[in-house]
Amino acid sequence: MAAGWQDVVRDAAAVREAAAVAVDAALLAGVLMRTGEQPHSSDVVNYAPFTLLPSAVPRALFEQACAVQQDFNLLVDAVSQNKEFLEQTLASTIKVDDFTARLFRIYMQVLEEGLAQTVFLGINRSDYMFDCGLDGKAALRQIEINTIAASFGGLTSRTADVHRLVLKVLGKTEEASHLLPNNPAKGLALGIAKAWELYGSQRAVVMFLVEEVQRNIFDQRCVENELWNRNIRVVRKRFRDVFEQGSLDASRRLYMDGQEVAVVYYREGYVPQVYNQQNWEARLLLERSRAVKCPDIATQLAGTKKVQQELSRPGMLEKLLPGHPEAIARIRATFAGLYSLDEGEEGDRIAATAIADPDRFVLKPQREGGGNNLYGEELREVLEKVKDSPERTSYILMDKIRPQPALNYLLRAHSPLQMSECISELGIFGVYVRQGQELVLNEAAGHLLRTKAIEHADGGVAAGVAVLDTPYLV
Ligand code: ADP
Ligand code: MG
């Protein structure tokens, strides 16, 4: 923890006063979420959970994460265009993981038909933790890269103002002035606007493909409003709306009830539960269309845990990014130990190691959204069960990252104010646009810091575990 907070973090009266100011500031700034009780209405809303104090982040690691983002954009884009790599990498996974298999089938189907889409838009978020080595020196370690529906770029554009005020209330005016400006909402909208422009139809709209239950609507509204500011029309639709209203014309332009769609921005579609037969048909219709999908199905596949693990194999980055040795070095420097559980000797060996020493690892299935990974005793039990069956290959293993905890307060509506030992995860947003073979935009678009109490191994803000935070560089 930054030396600066030690004096206030245990001062109960000061903390109580600052927390009251913080909550009202968050409401005023629009750091909002719909409630669990009324998730379909904005009549009653809460502030989104956040930390009372900004969390210390080593400056060098923060800068390293920002500096590697354009490289990761390049890599994801390269993977998404490499059919051979995706086919080989996912071959074992799709035999046992039905969800990845269905996505892969759509991928093959649209390739066979030939892509109508010519403009490509990627919005991703690369997430990191700060591993505390034995020598006490922290290292940046990538947890994963999210290539679909990476969230909180909107709300986090507003949290730095809240924390700036909190620090002032606590008598830390000088420190308050050091908090970085951050506006991912603007950066994401810039990418969407560029893709919309290159699509080339003034009348066409941007379609946010949203969930049935939209508790996090305000996060999305931040990006939407940036588009309206640029006089770009935005519509919000669900998969079922696409099934009912969507159609393609002869040149595979996408229409929703007669309204042409230039860009489809998915904030949904990354978990199996949302896909019934109709929604799979809707997804296929979107993928076949000329509209710019963010992401297209290939880029969604590029974000799977299995791809992440294969990228860490020696020589793999060199194959995927020939002629980019410096980018490769920067990317590789962020990798944690990742291990394949494919059938064969290599998988047998690492499975046995993990069963013998489960606390060294995290076991990950091909799922997104938090709460799916396995740790400790549970990891051991599951691995014991699947170790001699093909089901083993639906998982990957990863070294467990151990960050240094720090004291903070997690502010949540209807929860008591209570000090917790916390760890943080830093996300950097990336945006890129490609037209045919030419990359016309490639940028880092701001950051997201999420913090949670150490007793939770897993889970993000949407899952109710982590809360929004602001980095304080030290
Ligand atoms: P998801 O797609 O569900 O977000 P992640 O890979 O991001 O999957 O893992 C979810 C959470 O689990 C992370 O936010 C982090 O808190 C924790 N986690 C994941 N990988 C590791 C790891 N290697 N070491 C420690 N914690 C991890
Ligand atoms: Mg994650």
GROMACS .gro file of C-alpha atoms in nm, residues 269-465:
model
  197
  269GLY     CA    1  -2.279  -1.379  -2.636
  270TYR     CA    2  -1.977  -1.511  -2.443
  271VAL     CA    3  -2.153  -1.764  -2.219
  272PRO     CA    4  -2.332  -2.080  -2.335
  273GLN     CA    5  -2.644  -2.009  -2.127
  274VAL     CA    6  -2.760  -1.725  -2.355
  275TYR     CA    7  -2.775  -1.944  -2.663
  276ASN     CA    8  -3.095  -2.129  -2.736
  277GLN     CA    9  -3.152  -2.250  -3.093
  278GLN     CA   10  -3.298  -1.915  -3.203
  279ASN     CA   11  -3.007  -1.721  -3.059
  280TRP     CA   12  -2.756  -1.945  -3.235
  281GLU     CA   13  -2.940  -1.873  -3.561
  282ALA     CA   14  -2.930  -1.502  -3.482
  283ARG     CA   15  -2.556  -1.521  -3.415
  284LEU     CA   16  -2.499  -1.698  -3.746
  285LEU     CA   17  -2.700  -1.433  -3.931
  286LEU     CA   18  -2.488  -1.157  -3.778
  287GLU     CA   19  -2.163  -1.336  -3.858
  288ARG     CA   20  -2.265  -1.396  -4.220
  289SER     CA   21  -2.347  -1.028  -4.266
  290ARG     CA   22  -2.134  -0.750  -4.408
  291ALA     CA   23  -2.173  -0.550  -4.084
  292VAL     CA   24  -1.858  -0.490  -3.878
  293LYS     CA   25  -1.878  -0.729  -3.584
  294CYS     CA   26  -1.695  -0.632  -3.268
  295PRO     CA   27  -1.564  -0.895  -3.235
  296ASP     CA   28  -1.610  -1.122  -3.535
  297ILE     CA   29  -1.636  -1.488  -3.443
  298ALA     CA   30  -1.268  -1.553  -3.520
  299THR     CA   31  -1.162  -1.284  -3.275
  300GLN     CA   32  -1.391  -1.427  -3.009
  301LEU     CA   33  -1.214  -1.762  -3.056
  302ALA     CA   34  -0.877  -1.585  -3.037
  303GLY     CA   35  -0.973  -1.489  -2.681
  304THR     CA   36  -1.022  -1.844  -2.552
  305LYS     CA   37  -0.811  -1.973  -2.266
  306LYS     CA   38  -0.685  -2.253  -2.491
  307VAL     CA   39  -0.547  -2.002  -2.741
  308GLN     CA   40  -0.382  -1.809  -2.457
  309GLN     CA   41  -0.208  -2.124  -2.341
  310GLU     CA   42  -0.088  -2.220  -2.692
  311LEU     CA   43   0.048  -1.868  -2.748
  312SER     CA   44   0.290  -1.928  -2.462
  313ARG     CA   45   0.455  -2.224  -2.638
  314PRO     CA   46   0.813  -2.152  -2.744
  315GLY     CA   47   0.825  -2.026  -3.102
  316MET     CA   48   0.453  -1.968  -3.136
  317LEU     CA   49   0.461  -1.587  -3.124
  318GLU     CA   50   0.741  -1.590  -3.381
  319LYS     CA   51   0.515  -1.785  -3.617
  320LEU     CA   52   0.220  -1.555  -3.564
  321LEU     CA   53   0.401  -1.220  -3.572
  322PRO     CA   54   0.694  -1.265  -3.811
  323GLY     CA   55   0.910  -0.955  -3.835
  324HIS     CA   56   0.802  -0.817  -3.497
  325PRO     CA   57   1.076  -0.933  -3.257
  326GLU     CA   58   1.036  -0.637  -3.022
  327ALA     CA   59   0.660  -0.674  -2.992
  328ILE     CA   60   0.711  -1.044  -2.926
  329ALA     CA   61   0.958  -0.975  -2.646
  330ARG     CA   62   0.722  -0.726  -2.482
  331ILE     CA   63   0.429  -0.967  -2.507
  332ARG     CA   64   0.621  -1.268  -2.378
  333ALA     CA   65   0.751  -1.072  -2.077
  334THR     CA   66   0.393  -1.060  -1.942
  335PHE     CA   67   0.318  -1.433  -1.969
  336ALA     CA   68   0.269  -1.646  -1.661
  337GLY     CA   69   0.335  -2.022  -1.676
  338LEU     CA   70   0.061  -2.182  -1.887
  339TYR     CA   71   0.020  -2.556  -1.943
  340SER     CA   72  -0.172  -2.773  -2.186
  341LEU     CA   73  -0.375  -3.061  -2.048
  342ASP     CA   74  -0.407  -3.227  -2.388
  343GLU     CA   75  -0.383  -3.606  -2.393
  344GLY     CA   76  -0.026  -3.734  -2.393
  345GLU     CA   77   0.285  -3.731  -2.181
  346GLU     CA   78   0.316  -3.353  -2.140
  347GLY     CA   79  -0.043  -3.329  -2.010
  348ASP     CA   80  -0.003  -3.635  -1.784
  349ARG     CA   81   0.304  -3.488  -1.623
  350ILE     CA   82   0.159  -3.145  -1.545
  351ALA     CA   83  -0.170  -3.296  -1.425
  352ALA     CA   84   0.024  -3.510  -1.178
  353THR     CA   85   0.226  -3.208  -1.062
  354ALA     CA   86  -0.091  -3.006  -1.005
  355ILE     CA   87  -0.261  -3.288  -0.814
  356ALA     CA   88   0.043  -3.311  -0.589
  357ASP     CA   89   0.065  -2.934  -0.534
  358PRO     CA   90  -0.271  -2.770  -0.624
  359ASP     CA   91  -0.196  -2.437  -0.454
  360ARG     CA   92   0.062  -2.356  -0.718
  361PHE     CA   93  -0.199  -2.349  -0.997
  362VAL     CA   94  -0.533  -2.230  -1.129
  363LEU     CA   95  -0.744  -2.469  -1.340
  364LYS     CA   96  -0.942  -2.292  -1.611
  365PRO     CA   97  -1.223  -2.418  -1.835
  366GLN     CA   98  -1.309  -2.241  -2.164
  367ARG     CA   99  -1.547  -1.996  -1.998
  368GLU     CA  100  -1.571  -1.621  -1.952
  369GLY     CA  101  -1.736  -1.395  -1.700
  370GLY     CA  102  -1.580  -1.499  -1.370
  371GLY     CA  103  -1.648  -1.771  -1.117
  372ASN     CA  104  -1.549  -2.065  -1.337
  373ASN     CA  105  -1.191  -2.132  -1.232
  374LEU     CA  106  -1.085  -2.393  -0.980
  375TYR     CA  107  -0.835  -2.359  -0.698
  376GLY     CA  108  -0.678  -2.564  -0.422
  377GLU     CA  109  -0.865  -2.873  -0.301
  378GLU     CA  110  -1.137  -2.831  -0.563
  379LEU     CA  111  -0.875  -2.816  -0.838
  380ARG     CA  112  -0.726  -3.140  -0.708
  381GLU     CA  113  -1.064  -3.316  -0.695
  382VAL     CA  114  -1.163  -3.215  -1.047
  383LEU     CA  115  -0.824  -3.305  -1.194
  384GLU     CA  116  -0.832  -3.644  -1.019
  385LYS     CA  117  -1.171  -3.706  -1.176
  386VAL     CA  118  -1.086  -3.603  -1.534
  387LYS     CA  119  -0.717  -3.689  -1.549
  388ASP     CA  120  -0.763  -4.009  -1.750
  389SER     CA  121  -1.049  -3.890  -1.970
  390PRO     CA  122  -1.060  -3.664  -2.276
  391GLU     CA  123  -1.258  -3.415  -2.066
  392ARG     CA  124  -0.922  -3.306  -1.923
  393THR     CA  125  -0.851  -3.124  -2.249
  394SER     CA  126  -1.139  -2.879  -2.195
  395TYR     CA  127  -0.922  -2.715  -1.925
  396ILE     CA  128  -0.585  -2.540  -1.913
  397LEU     CA  129  -0.355  -2.496  -1.614
  398MET     CA  130  -0.191  -2.171  -1.514
  399ASP     CA  131   0.056  -2.070  -1.246
  400LYS     CA  132  -0.120  -1.895  -0.962
  401ILE     CA  133  -0.023  -1.529  -0.930
  402ARG     CA  134   0.034  -1.398  -0.578
  403PRO     CA  135  -0.006  -1.023  -0.541
  404GLN     CA  136   0.082  -0.828  -0.228
  405PRO     CA  137  -0.244  -0.746  -0.041
  406ALA     CA  138  -0.323  -0.394   0.080
  407LEU     CA  139  -0.585  -0.252   0.317
  408ASN     CA  140  -0.885  -0.074   0.174
  409TYR     CA  141  -1.262  -0.035   0.212
  410LEU     CA  142  -1.500  -0.180  -0.046
  411LEU     CA  143  -1.806   0.042  -0.075
  412ARG     CA  144  -2.121  -0.149  -0.171
  413ALA     CA  145  -2.482  -0.039  -0.138
  414HIS     CA  146  -2.649  -0.190   0.170
  415SER     CA  147  -2.319  -0.326   0.305
  416PRO     CA  148  -2.145  -0.224   0.627
  417LEU     CA  149  -1.826  -0.020   0.602
  418GLN     CA  150  -1.549  -0.260   0.679
  419MET     CA  151  -1.176  -0.276   0.621
  420SER     CA  152  -1.052  -0.559   0.398
  421GLU     CA  153  -0.723  -0.698   0.280
  422CYS     CA  154  -0.742  -0.653  -0.096
  423ILE     CA  155  -0.572  -0.740  -0.420
  424SER     CA  156  -0.608  -0.563  -0.754
  425GLU     CA  157  -0.624  -0.654  -1.121
  426LEU     CA  158  -0.527  -0.399  -1.385
  427GLY     CA  159  -0.693  -0.404  -1.728
  428ILE     CA  160  -0.578  -0.208  -2.032
  429PHE     CA  161  -0.827  -0.147  -2.310
  430GLY     CA  162  -0.714  -0.193  -2.668
  431VAL     CA  163  -0.888  -0.075  -2.984
  432TYR     CA  164  -0.798  -0.142  -3.345
  433VAL     CA  165  -0.960  -0.118  -3.685
  434ARG     CA  166  -0.851  -0.305  -3.995
  435GLN     CA  167  -0.975  -0.244  -4.347
  436GLY     CA  168  -0.890  -0.541  -4.564
  437GLN     CA  169  -0.523  -0.599  -4.481
  438GLU     CA  170  -0.448  -0.246  -4.361
  439LEU     CA  171  -0.451  -0.165  -3.991
  440VAL     CA  172  -0.589   0.190  -3.984
  441LEU     CA  173  -0.613   0.229  -3.607
  442ASN     CA  174  -0.423   0.058  -3.323
  443GLU     CA  175  -0.436   0.213  -2.978
  444ALA     CA  176  -0.443   0.164  -2.606
  445ALA     CA  177  -0.761   0.328  -2.483
  446GLY     CA  178  -0.725   0.365  -2.108
  447HIS     CA  179  -0.733   0.140  -1.806
  448LEU     CA  180  -0.950  -0.031  -1.548
  449LEU     CA  181  -0.844  -0.125  -1.198
  450ARG     CA  182  -1.061  -0.378  -1.013
  451THR     CA  183  -1.002  -0.474  -0.653
  452LYS     CA  184  -1.139  -0.749  -0.434
  453ALA     CA  185  -1.098  -0.892  -0.086
  454ILE     CA  186  -0.837  -1.167  -0.076
  455GLU     CA  187  -1.085  -1.430   0.046
  456HIS     CA  188  -1.236  -1.438  -0.305
  457ALA     CA  189  -1.019  -1.636  -0.543
  458ASP     CA  190  -1.226  -1.548  -0.848
  459GLY     CA  191  -1.488  -1.320  -0.993
  460GLY     CA  192  -1.524  -0.973  -1.138
  461VAL     CA  193  -1.735  -0.665  -1.069
  462ALA     CA  194  -2.041  -0.795  -1.253
  463ALA     CA  195  -2.018  -1.116  -1.049
  464GLY     CA  196  -2.040  -0.907  -0.730
  465VAL     CA  197  -1.690  -0.985  -0.604
   0.00000   0.00000   0.00000
